[in-house]
Short mmCIF file of C-alpha atoms and ligand atoms in Angstrom, two decimals:
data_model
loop_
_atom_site.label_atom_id
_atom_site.label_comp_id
_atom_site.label_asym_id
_atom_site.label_seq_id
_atom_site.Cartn_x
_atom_site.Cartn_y
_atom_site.Cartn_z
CA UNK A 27 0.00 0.00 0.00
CA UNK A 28 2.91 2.66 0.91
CA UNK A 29 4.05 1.88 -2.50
CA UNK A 30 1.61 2.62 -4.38
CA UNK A 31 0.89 5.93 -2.09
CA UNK A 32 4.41 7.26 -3.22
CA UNK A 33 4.36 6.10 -6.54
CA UNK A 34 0.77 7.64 -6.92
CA UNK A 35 1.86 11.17 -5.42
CA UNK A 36 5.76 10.64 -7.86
CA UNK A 37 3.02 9.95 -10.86
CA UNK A 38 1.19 13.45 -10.18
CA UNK A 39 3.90 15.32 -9.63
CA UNK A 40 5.52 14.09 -12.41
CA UNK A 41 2.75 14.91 -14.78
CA UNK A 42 2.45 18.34 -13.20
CA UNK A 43 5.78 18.88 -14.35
CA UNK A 44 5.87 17.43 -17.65
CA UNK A 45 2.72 19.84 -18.38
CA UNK A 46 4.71 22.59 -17.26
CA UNK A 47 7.63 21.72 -19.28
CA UNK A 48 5.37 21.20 -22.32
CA UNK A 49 3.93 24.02 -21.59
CA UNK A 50 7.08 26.17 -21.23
CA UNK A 51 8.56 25.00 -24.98
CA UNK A 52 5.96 27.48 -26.48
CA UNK A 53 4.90 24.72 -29.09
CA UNK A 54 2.56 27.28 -30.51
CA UNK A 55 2.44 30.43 -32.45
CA UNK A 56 0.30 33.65 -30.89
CA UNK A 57 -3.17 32.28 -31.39
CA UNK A 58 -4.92 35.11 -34.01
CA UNK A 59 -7.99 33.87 -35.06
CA UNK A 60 -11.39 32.72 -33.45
CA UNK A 61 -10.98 29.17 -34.92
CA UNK A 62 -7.56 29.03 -33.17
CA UNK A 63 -9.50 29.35 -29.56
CA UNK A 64 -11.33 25.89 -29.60
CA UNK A 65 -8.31 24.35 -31.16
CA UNK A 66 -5.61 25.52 -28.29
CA UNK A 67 -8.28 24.65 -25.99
CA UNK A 68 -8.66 20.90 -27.21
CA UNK A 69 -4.85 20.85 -27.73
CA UNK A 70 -4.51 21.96 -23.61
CA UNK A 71 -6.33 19.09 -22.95
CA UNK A 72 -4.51 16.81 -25.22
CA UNK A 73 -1.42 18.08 -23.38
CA UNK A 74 -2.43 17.62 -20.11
CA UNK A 75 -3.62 13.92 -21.35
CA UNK A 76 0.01 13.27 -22.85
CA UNK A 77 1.58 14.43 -19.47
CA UNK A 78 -0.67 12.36 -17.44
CA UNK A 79 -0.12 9.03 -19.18
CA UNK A 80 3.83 9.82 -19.61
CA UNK A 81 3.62 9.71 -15.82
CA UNK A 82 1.70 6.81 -15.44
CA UNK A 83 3.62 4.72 -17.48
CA UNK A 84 7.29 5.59 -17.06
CA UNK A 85 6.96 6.63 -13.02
CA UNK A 86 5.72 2.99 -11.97
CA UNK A 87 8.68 1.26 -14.40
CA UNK A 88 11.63 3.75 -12.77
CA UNK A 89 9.85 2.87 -9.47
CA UNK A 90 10.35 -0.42 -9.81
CA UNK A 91 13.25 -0.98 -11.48
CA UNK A 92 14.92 0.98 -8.36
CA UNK A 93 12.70 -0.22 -5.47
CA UNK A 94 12.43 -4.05 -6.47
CA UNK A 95 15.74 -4.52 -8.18
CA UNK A 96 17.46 -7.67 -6.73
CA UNK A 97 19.52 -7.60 -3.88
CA UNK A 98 22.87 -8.61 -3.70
CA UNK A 99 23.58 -12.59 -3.17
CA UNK A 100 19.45 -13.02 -3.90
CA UNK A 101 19.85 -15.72 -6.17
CA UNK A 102 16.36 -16.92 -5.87
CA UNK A 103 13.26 -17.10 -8.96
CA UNK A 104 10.62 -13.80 -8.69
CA UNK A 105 7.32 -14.66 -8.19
CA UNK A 106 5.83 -16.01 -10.98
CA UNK A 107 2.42 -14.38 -12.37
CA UNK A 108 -0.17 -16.37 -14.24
CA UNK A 109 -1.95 -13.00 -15.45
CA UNK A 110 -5.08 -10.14 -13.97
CA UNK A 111 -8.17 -9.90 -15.20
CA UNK A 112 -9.26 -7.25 -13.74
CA UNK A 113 -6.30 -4.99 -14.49
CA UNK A 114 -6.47 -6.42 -17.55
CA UNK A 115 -10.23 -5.40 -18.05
CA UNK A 116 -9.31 -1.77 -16.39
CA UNK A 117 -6.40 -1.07 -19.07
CA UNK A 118 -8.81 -1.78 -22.23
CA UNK A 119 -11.61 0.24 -21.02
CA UNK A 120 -9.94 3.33 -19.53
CA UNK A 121 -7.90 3.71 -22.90
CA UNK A 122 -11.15 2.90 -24.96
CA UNK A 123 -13.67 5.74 -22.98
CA UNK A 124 -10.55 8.24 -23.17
CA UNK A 125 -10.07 7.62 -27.08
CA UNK A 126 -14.07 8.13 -27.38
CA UNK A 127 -13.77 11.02 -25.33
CA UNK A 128 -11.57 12.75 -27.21
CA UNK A 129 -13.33 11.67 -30.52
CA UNK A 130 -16.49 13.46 -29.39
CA UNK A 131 -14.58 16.40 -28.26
CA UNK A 132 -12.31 16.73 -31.54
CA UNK A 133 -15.52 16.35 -33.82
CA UNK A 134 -17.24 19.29 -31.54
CA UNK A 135 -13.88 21.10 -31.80
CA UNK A 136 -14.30 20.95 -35.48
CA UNK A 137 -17.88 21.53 -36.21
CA UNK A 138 -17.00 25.64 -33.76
CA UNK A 139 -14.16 25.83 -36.59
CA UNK A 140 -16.39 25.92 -39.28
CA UNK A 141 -19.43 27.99 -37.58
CA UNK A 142 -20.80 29.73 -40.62
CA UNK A 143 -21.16 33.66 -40.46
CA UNK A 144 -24.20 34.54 -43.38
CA UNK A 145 -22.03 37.79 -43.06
CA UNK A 146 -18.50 36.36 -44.34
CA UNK A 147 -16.57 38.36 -47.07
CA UNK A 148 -15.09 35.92 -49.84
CA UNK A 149 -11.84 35.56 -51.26
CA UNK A 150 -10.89 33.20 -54.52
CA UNK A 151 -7.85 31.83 -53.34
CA UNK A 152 -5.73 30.45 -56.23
CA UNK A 153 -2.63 28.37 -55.95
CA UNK A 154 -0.07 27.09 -58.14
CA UNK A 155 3.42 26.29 -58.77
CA UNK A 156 4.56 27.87 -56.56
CA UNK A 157 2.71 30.76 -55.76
CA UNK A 158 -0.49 32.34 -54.12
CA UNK A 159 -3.35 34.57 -55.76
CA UNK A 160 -5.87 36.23 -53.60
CA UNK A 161 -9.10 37.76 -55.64
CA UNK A 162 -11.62 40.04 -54.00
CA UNK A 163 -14.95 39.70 -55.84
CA UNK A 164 -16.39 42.39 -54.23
CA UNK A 165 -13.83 44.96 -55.14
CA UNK A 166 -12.81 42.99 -58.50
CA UNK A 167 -8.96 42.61 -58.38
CA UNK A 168 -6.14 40.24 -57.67
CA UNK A 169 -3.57 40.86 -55.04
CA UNK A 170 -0.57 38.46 -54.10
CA UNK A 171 -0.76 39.62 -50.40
CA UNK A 172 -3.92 38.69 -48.23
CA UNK A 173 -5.24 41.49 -46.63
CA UNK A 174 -8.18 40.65 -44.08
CA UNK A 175 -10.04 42.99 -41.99
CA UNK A 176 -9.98 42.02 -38.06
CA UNK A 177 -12.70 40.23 -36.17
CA UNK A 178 -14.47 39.95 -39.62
CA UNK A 179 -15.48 36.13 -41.12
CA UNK A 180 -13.75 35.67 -44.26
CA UNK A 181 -14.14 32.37 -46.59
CA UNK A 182 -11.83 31.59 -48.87
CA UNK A 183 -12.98 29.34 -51.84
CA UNK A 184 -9.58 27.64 -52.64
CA UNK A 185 -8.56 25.82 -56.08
CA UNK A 186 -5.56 24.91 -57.76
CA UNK A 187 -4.70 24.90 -60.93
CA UNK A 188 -1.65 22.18 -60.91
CA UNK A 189 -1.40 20.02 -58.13
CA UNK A 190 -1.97 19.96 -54.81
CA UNK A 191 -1.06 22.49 -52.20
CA UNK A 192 -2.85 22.96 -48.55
CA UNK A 193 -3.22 26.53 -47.28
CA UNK A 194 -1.74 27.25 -44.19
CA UNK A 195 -1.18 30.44 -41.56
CA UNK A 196 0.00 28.67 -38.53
CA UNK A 197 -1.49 31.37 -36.28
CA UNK A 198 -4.61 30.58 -37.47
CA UNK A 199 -4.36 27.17 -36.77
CA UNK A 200 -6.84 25.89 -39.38
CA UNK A 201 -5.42 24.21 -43.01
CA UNK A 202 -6.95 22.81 -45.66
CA UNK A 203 -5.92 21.23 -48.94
CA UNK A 204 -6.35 22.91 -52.26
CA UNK A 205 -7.08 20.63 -54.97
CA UNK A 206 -7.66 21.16 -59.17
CA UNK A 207 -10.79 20.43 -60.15
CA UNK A 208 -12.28 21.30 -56.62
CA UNK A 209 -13.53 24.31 -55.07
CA UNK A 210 -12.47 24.08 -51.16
CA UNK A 211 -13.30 26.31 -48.18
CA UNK A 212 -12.13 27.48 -45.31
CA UNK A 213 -13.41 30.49 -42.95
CA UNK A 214 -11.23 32.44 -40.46
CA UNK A 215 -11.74 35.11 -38.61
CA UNK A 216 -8.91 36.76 -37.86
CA UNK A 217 -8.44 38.63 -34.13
CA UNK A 218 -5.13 39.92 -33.84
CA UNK A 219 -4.14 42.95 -36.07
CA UNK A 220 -0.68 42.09 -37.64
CA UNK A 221 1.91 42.07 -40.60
CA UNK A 222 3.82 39.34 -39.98
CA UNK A 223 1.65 36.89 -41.09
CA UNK A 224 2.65 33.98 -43.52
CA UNK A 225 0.59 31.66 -45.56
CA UNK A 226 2.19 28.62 -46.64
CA UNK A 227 1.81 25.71 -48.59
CA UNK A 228 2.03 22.19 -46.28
CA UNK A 229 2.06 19.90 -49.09
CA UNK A 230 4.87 18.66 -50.71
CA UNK A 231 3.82 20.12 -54.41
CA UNK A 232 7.34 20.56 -56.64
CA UNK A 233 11.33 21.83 -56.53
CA UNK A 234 10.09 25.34 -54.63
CA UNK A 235 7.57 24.17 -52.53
CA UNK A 236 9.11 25.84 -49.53
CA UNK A 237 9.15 28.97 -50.95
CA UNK A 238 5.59 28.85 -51.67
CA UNK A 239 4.98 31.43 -48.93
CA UNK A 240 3.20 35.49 -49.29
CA UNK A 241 2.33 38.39 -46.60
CA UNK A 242 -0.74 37.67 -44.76
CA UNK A 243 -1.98 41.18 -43.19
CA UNK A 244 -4.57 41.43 -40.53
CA UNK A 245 -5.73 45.09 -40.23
CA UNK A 246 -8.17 47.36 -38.91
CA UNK A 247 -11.81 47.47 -40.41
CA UNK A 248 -11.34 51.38 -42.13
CA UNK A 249 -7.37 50.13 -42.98
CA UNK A 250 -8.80 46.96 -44.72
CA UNK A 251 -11.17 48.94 -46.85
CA UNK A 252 -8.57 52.19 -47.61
CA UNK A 253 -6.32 49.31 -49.14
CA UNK A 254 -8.98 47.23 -50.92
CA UNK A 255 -9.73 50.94 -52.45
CA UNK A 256 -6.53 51.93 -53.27
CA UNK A 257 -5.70 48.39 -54.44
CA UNK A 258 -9.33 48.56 -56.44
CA UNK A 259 -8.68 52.16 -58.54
CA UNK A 260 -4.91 50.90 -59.06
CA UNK A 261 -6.25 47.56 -60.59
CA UNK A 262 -8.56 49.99 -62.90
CA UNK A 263 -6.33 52.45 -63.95
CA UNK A 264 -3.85 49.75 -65.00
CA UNK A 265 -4.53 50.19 -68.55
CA UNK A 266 -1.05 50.30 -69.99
CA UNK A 267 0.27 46.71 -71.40
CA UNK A 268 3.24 47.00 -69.31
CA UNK A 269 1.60 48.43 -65.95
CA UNK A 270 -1.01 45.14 -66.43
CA UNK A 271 2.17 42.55 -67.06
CA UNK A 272 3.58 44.16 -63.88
CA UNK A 273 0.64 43.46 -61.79
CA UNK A 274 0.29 39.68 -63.37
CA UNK A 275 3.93 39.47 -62.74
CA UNK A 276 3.73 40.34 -58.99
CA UNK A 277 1.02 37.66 -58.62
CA UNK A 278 2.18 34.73 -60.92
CA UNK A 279 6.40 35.22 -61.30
CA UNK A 280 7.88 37.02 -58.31
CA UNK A 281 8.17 34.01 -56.27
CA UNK A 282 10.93 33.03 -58.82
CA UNK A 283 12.25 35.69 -61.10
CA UNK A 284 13.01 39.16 -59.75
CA UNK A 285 12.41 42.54 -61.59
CA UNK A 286 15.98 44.16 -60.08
CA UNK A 287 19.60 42.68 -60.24
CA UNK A 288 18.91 40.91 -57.25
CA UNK A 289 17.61 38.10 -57.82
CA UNK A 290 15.44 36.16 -54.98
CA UNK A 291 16.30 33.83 -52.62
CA UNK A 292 18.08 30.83 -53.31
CA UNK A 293 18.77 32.48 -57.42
CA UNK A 294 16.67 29.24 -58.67
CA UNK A 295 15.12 31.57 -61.98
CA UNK A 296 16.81 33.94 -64.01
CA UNK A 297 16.34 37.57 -62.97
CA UNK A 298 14.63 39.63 -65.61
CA UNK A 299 16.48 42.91 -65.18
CA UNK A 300 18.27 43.29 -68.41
CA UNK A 301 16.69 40.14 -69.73
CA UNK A 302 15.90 41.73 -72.54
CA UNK A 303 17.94 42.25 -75.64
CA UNK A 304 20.64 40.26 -73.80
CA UNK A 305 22.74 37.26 -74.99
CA UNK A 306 21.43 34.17 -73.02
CA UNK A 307 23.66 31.02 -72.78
CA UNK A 308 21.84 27.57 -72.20
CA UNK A 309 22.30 24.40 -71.16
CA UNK A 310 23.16 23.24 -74.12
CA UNK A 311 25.89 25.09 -74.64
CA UNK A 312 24.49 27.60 -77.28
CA UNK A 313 23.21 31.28 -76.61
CA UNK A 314 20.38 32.46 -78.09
CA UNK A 315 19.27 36.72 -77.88
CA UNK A 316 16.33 36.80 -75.27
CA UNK A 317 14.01 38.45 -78.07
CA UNK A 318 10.36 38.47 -77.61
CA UNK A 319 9.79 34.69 -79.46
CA UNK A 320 12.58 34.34 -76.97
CA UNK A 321 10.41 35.21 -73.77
CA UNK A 322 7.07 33.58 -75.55
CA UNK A 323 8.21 30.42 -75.58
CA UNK A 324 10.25 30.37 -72.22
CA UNK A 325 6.69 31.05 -70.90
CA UNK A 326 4.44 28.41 -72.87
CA UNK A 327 7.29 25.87 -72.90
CA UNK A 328 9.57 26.40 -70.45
CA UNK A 329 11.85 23.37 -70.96
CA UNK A 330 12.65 24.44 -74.42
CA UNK A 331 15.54 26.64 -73.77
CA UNK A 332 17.14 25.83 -70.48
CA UNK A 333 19.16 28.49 -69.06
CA UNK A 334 22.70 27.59 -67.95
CA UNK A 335 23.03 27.29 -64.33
CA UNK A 336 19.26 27.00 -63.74
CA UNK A 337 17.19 23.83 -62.59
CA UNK A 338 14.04 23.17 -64.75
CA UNK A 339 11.62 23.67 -62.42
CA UNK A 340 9.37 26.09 -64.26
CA UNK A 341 5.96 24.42 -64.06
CA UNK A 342 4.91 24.25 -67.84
CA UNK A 343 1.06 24.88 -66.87
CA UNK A 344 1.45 28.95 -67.55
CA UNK A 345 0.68 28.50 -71.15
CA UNK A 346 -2.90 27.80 -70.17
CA UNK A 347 -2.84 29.35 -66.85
CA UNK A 348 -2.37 32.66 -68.36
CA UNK A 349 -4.19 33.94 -71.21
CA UNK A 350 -2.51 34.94 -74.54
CA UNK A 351 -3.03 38.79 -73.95
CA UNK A 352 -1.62 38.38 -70.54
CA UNK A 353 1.51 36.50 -71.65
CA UNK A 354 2.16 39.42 -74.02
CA UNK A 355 1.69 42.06 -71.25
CA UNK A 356 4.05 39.97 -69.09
CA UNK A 357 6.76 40.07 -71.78
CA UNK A 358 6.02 44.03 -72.42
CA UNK A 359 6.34 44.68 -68.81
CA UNK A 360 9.24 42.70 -68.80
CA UNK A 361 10.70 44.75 -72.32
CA UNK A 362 10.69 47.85 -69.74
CA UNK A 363 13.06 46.46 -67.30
CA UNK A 364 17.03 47.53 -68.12
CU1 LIG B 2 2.30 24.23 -52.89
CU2 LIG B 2 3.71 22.98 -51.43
#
């Protein structure tokens, strides 16, 4: 009886401090959203189960293999144990109620992510190799940054048009894949103003799949809407060939090639500064002048003409992606930059 007293009161403590260490890693990013607050909660409790049955199972082995280890000269058999039912009984149920438990707490969990506001503003959320595009119906443009207004419902109706990516801003805690062929949704409301937000992709999709990654900004109601304005007339007044290629270019080819001399992170696509005009060697040894037929068909068929010291990992799916008016203001936006 004394022994299992102590080893009880070791177990408790034990879990109290494996909580608190758990607890003290800061696992988690700052919770922003509403959907985050059911989650964190459910994951607390999934925590404080973890630490619990840690204890229970490695406190009573230590405690044993200390207090009962064989004496010295004790050359004599243990005592031998045909089996106990009723622990036996005890360690099927108790796991099997805590599993169902859980179960009916995770699908509640889910169902107060996915509370529908009648009120929610929609975004078209496109993805693709390997890049993010963001359109607000009810202004009618495309951004490559997500802007959302705080403590506001948004839904974002999510398709790609490659293969599949899952959207991702860890402190918003919810994900969900994005698959061609499939509209997908997910709703957030966002509670903490901030810049320093991140979407990412969390599915293995390609070569730059970890750079799949844009600004997600969380702002005030009126700062929302000044932007979405601003963002609205500039999308409008584009009228200009080159100032619509620019805009296409910040959402479909930033992620890769850069407009300056500095090219982005990693150099894995040929910077466009000075593209044009220029003498371009390949891999195959020949050059080529990067003319416009030049820039057509490194767009539509990107494997044609591999540039030296590049990997081919320009997905090939622009050619339809893009329409044949926007490929040529892409290339006379491009013409501009030297
Ligand atoms: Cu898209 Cu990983």
């Amino acid at each position: 009886m004394t022994h299992f007293i102590i080893a009880g009161i070791l177990v408790v403590v034990t879990a109290v401090l494996t909580y608190l260490g758990l607890n003290a890693l800061g696992l988690m990013p700052a919770s922003a959203s509403a959907q985050a607050v059911p989650i964190d909660w459910l994951w607390n409790w999934e925590v404080i189960m973890i630490s619990f049955l840690f204890a229970l199972i490695v406190v009573p082995l230590l405690y044993s293999l200390v207090v009962f280890r064989r004496r010295k000269g004790d050359t004599s058999d243990a005592e031998h144990i045909e089996g106990n039912t009723s622990l036996e009984i005890g360690w099927t149920i108790a796991p099997l109620f805590l599993v169902m438990v859980f179960a009916y707490l995770g699908a509640y969990t889910l169902g107060d992510t996915r509370r529908v506001d009648p009120q929610a503003m929609i975004v078209n959320v496109k993805a693709s190799q390997w890049t993010w595009s963001f359109e607000y119906p009810e202004y009618g443009f495309t951004s490559n940054e997500l802007h959302l207004p705080v403590n506001k419902q948004v839904l974002l109706k999510m398709e790609s048009l490659d293969v599949i990516h899952s959207f991702w801003v860890p402190e918003f805690r919810v994900k969900q894949d994005v698959l061609p062929g499939r509209v997908t949704e997910l709703r957030i409301t966002p509670t903490l103003i901030g810049d320093d937000y991140k979407v990412r992709c969390a599915e293995m999709c390609g070569t730059s799949h970890y750079s799949m990654e844009q600004p997600v900004i969380v702002s005030a109601p009126e700062d929302f809407k000044q932007w979405a304005e601003i963002s609205q007339a500039e999308y409008a007044s584009a009228q200009t060939p080159e100032q619509r290629g620019e805009r296409l270019a910040q959402i479909y080819c930033f992620s890769c090639h850069s407009p300056t001399i500095t090219p982005v992170a990693g150099n894995i696509a040929p910077v466009w500064f000075g593209l044009f005009g220029s003498t371009v060697e390949l891999q195959d040894g020949s050059s080529v002048t990067a003319d416009e037929a030049f820039l057509l068909e490194s767009i539509v068929n990107p494997l044609a003409n591999l540039v030296a010291g590049y990997q081919p990992i320009m997905p090939a799916s622009y050619g339809t992606l893009l329409g044949e008016s926007e490929i040529k203001d892409i290339i006379a936006y491009i013409i501009t930059l030297k």
